[in-house]
Coordinates of C-alpha atoms and ligand atoms in Angstrom, one line a residue:
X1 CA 216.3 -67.5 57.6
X2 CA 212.8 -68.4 58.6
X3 CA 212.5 -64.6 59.9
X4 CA 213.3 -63.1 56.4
X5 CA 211.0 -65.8 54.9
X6 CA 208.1 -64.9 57.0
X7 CA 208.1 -61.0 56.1
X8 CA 208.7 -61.7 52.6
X9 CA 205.8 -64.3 52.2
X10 CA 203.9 -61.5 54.3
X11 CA 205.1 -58.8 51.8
X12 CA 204.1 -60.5 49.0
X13 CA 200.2 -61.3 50.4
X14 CA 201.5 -65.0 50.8
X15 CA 200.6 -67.4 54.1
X16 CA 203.7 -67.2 56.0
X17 CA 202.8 -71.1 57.2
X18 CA 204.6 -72.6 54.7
X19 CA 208.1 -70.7 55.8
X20 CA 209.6 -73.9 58.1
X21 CA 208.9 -76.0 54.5
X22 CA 210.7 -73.1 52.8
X23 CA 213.7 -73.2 55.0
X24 CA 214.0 -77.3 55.4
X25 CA 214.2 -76.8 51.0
X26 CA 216.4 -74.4 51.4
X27 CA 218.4 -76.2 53.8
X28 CA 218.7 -79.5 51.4
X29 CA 219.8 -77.4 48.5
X30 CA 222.8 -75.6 50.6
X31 CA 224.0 -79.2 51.4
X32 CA 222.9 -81.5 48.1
X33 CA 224.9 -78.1 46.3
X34 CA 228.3 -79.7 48.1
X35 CA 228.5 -82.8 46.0
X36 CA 226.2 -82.0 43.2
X37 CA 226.0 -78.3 40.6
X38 CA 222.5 -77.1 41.5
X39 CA 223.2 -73.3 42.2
X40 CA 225.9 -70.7 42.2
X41 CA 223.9 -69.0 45.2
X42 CA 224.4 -70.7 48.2
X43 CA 224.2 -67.6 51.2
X44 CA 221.4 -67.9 53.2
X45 CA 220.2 -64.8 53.1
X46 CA 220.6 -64.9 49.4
X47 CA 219.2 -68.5 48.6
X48 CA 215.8 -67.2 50.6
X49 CA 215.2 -64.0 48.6
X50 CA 216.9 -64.9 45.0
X51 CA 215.8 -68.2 44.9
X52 CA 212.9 -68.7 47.5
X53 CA 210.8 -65.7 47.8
X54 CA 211.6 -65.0 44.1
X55 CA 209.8 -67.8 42.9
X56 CA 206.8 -67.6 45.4
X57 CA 206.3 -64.1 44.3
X58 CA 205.0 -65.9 41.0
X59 CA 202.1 -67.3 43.2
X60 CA 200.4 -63.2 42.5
X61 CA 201.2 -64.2 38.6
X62 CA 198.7 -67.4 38.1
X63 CA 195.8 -67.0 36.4
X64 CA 192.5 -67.2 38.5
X65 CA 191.4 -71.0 39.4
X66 CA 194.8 -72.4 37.7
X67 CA 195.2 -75.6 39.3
X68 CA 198.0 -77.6 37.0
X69 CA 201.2 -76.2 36.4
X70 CA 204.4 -77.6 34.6
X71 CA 207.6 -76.2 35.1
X72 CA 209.9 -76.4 32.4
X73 CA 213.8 -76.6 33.1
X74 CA 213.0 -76.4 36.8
X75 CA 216.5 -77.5 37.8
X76 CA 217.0 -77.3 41.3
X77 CA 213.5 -76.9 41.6
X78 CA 212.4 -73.4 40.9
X79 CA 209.7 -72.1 40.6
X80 CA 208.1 -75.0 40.7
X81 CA 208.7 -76.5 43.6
X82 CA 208.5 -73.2 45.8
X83 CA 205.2 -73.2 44.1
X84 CA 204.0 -76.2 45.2
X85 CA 205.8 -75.6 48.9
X86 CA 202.9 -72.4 49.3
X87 CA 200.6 -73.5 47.3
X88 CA 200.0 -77.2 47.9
X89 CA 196.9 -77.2 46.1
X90 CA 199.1 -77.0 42.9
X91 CA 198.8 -79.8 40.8
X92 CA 202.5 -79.6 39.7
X93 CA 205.4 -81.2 37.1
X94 CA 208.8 -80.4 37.7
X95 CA 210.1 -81.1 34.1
X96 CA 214.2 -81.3 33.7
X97 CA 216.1 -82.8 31.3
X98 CA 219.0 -83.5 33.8
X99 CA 218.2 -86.8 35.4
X100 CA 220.4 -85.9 38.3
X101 CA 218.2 -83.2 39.0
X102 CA 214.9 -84.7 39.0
X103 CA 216.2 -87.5 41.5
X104 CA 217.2 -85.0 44.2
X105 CA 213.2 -83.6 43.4
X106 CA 212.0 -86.7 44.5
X107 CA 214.3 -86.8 47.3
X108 CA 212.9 -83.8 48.2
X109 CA 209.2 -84.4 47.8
X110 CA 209.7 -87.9 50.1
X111 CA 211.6 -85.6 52.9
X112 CA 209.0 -82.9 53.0
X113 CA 206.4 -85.1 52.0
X114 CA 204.7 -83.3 48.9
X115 CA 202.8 -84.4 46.3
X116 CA 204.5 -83.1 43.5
X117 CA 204.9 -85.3 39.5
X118 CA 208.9 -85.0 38.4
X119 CA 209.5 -85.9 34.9
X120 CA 213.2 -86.4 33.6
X121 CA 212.9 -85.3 29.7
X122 CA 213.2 -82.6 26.7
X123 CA 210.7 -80.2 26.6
X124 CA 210.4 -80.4 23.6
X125 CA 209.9 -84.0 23.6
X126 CA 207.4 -84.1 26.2
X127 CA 205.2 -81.3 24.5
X128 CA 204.7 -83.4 21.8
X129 CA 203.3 -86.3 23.9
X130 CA 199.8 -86.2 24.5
X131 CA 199.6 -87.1 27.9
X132 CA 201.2 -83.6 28.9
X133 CA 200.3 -81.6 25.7
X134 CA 197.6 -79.4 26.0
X135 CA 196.8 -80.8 29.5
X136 CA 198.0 -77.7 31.8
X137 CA 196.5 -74.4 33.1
X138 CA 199.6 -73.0 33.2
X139 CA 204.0 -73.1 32.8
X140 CA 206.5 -71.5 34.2
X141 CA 209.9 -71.1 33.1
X142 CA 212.7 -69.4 34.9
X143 CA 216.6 -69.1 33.4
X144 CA 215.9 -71.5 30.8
X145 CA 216.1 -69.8 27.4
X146 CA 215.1 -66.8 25.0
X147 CA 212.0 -66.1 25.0
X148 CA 211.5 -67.3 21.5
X149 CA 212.9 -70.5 22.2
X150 CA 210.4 -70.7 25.8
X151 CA 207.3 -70.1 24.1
X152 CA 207.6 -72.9 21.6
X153 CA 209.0 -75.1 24.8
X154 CA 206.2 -74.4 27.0
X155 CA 203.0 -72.9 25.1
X156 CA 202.2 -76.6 23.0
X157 CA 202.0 -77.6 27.3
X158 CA 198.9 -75.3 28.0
X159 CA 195.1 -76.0 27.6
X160 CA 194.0 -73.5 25.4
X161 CA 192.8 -70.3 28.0
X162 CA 196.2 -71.2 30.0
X163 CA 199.0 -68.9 30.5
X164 CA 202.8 -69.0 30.1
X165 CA 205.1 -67.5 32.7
X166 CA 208.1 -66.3 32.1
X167 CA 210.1 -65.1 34.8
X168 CA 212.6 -62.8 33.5
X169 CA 214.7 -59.5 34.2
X170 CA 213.3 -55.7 34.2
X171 CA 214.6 -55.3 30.9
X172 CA 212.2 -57.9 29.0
X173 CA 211.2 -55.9 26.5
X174 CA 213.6 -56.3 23.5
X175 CA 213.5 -60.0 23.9
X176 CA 209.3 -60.0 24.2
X177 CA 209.5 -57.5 21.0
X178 CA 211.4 -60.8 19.2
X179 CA 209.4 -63.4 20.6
X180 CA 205.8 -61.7 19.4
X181 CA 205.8 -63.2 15.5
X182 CA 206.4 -66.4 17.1
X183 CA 204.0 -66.0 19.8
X184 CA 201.0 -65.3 17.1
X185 CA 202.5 -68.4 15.2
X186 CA 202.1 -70.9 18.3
X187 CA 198.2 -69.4 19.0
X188 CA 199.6 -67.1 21.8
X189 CA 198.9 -63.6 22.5
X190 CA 201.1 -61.4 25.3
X191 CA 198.7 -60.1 28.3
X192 CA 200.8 -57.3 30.5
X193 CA 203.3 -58.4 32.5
X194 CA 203.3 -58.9 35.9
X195 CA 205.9 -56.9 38.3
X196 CA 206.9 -57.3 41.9
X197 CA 210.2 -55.9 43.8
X198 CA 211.8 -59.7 45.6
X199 CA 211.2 -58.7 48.8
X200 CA 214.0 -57.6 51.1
X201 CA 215.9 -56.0 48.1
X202 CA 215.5 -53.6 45.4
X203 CA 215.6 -56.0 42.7
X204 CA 212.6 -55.4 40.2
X205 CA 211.7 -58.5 38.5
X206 CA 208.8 -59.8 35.8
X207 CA 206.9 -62.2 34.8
X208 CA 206.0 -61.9 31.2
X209 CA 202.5 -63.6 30.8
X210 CA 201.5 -65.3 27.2
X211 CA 197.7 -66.6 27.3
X212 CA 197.2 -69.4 24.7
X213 CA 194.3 -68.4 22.5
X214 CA 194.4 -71.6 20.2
X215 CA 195.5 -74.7 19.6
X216 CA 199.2 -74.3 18.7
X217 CA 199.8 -76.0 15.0
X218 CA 200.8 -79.4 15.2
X219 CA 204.6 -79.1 13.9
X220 CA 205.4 -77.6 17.1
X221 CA 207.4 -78.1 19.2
X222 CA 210.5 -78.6 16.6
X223 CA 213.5 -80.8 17.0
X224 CA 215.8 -78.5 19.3
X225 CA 218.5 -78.5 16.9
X226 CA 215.9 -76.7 14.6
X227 CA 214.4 -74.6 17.5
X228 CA 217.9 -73.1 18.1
X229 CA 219.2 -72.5 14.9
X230 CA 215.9 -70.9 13.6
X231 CA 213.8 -69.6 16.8
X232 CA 210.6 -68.5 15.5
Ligands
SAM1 N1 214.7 -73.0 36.5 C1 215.8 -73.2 37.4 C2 216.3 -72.0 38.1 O1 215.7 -70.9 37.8 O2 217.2 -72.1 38.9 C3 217.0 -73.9 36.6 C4 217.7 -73.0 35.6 S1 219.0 -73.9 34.8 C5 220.0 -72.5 34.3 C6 218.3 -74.4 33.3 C7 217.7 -75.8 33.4 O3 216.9 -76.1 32.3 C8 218.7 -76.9 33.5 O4 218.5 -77.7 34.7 C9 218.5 -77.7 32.2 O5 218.7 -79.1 32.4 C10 217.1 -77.4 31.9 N2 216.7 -77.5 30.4 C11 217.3 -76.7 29.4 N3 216.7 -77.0 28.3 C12 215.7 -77.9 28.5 C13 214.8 -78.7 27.7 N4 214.7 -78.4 26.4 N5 214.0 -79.5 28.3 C14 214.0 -79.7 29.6 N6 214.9 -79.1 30.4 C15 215.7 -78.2 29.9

């Protein structure tokens, strides 16, 4: 696996260095995955491209100088913590509302010995707390939610001049068409996307990129129940 690693983190424009890190990760999820639900992909060759060098292909995404990140629903631990594997001068938060989760993170962080903030929590609540609102340069969200629902989880997170990204599918565009009334609402605006091929295969994925160009309006983020039944 740390072959495939190497060449992808190569393809990508990526320091290859942080491959060994990528694998031991790799290696714990394959084996924590027997006993606990953390992913339906559990081939090798499959867990470094889908999951792995996936997520670190969201390292050509960040805005320049970005330098705190919060990753919201990170699960498992992605993209976040593939983020902060190559790019260890990431200030990240690896946000998950299943406390399971977040203990196998810090697991994780102690056995590879990163520095990386886990937080067990609702979006939702936490972006009304203002200790994490407003505070970051940028969020990522993979396999979370609509896009609606995501920007109002993630944008009241960013400093205003940060950037939400949204790792989604080639075929973003209906759901980005839905999400734009609510993206002016929350004092986003949508900058292109950014595209990249996961390296290895022929899948074509994005990351749709929101900048925050004011202060999003106080009543955000809803209660979820009212975030779900009425997205903006
Ligand atoms: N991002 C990871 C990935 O790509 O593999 C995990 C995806 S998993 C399908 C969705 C995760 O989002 C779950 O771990 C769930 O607990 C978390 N989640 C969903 N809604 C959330 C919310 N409102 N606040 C925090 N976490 C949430």
């Amino acid at each position: 696996m740390q072959e495939l690693l190497k060449q992808g983190l190569t393809q990508l424009g990526l320091d290859p260095n942080c491959a060994p890190a990528l694998e031991q990760y790799a290696h714990l999820l394959v084996e924590k995955n027997k006993v606990m639900n953390l992913t339906a992909i559990t081939d090798p060759t499959e867990v470094a491209q889908k999951h792995m060098l996936d997520c670190a292909a969201v390292l050509g995404s960040l805005p320049e100088g970005a330098s705190k990140g919060i990753d919201v629903g990170t699960g498992a631990g992605f993209p976040g913590m593939v983020l902060n594997i190559c790019a260890p001068n990431l200030h990240m938060t690896l946000l998950d509302s299943l406390q399971k989760r977040v203990d196998w993170l810090g697991e994780v962080a102690d056995t590879l010995d990163l520095e990386v903030e886990r937080i067990h929590g609702r979006a939702e609540e936490f972006g009304r707390d203002s200790d994490y609102r407003g505070q970051y340069d940028f969020a990522t969200a993979r396999a979370v939610a609509d896009l609606r629902i995501l920007c109002e989880l993630c944008l009241p997170f960013l400093k205003v001049g940060g950037v939400f990204l949204a790792m989604k599918a080639q075929d973003y565009q209906e759901e980005l068409d839905h999400a734009a009334h609510g993206i002016s609402l929350l004092g986003g605006r949508i900058l292109p996307a950014y595209t990249y091929t996961i390296p290895g295969t022929d899948l074509v994925r994005k990351v749709i990129r929101v900048e925050k160009i004011s202060e999003t309006p106080e009543k955000y983020p809803r209660r979820f129940a009212k975030i779900q039944k009425n997205p903006l």
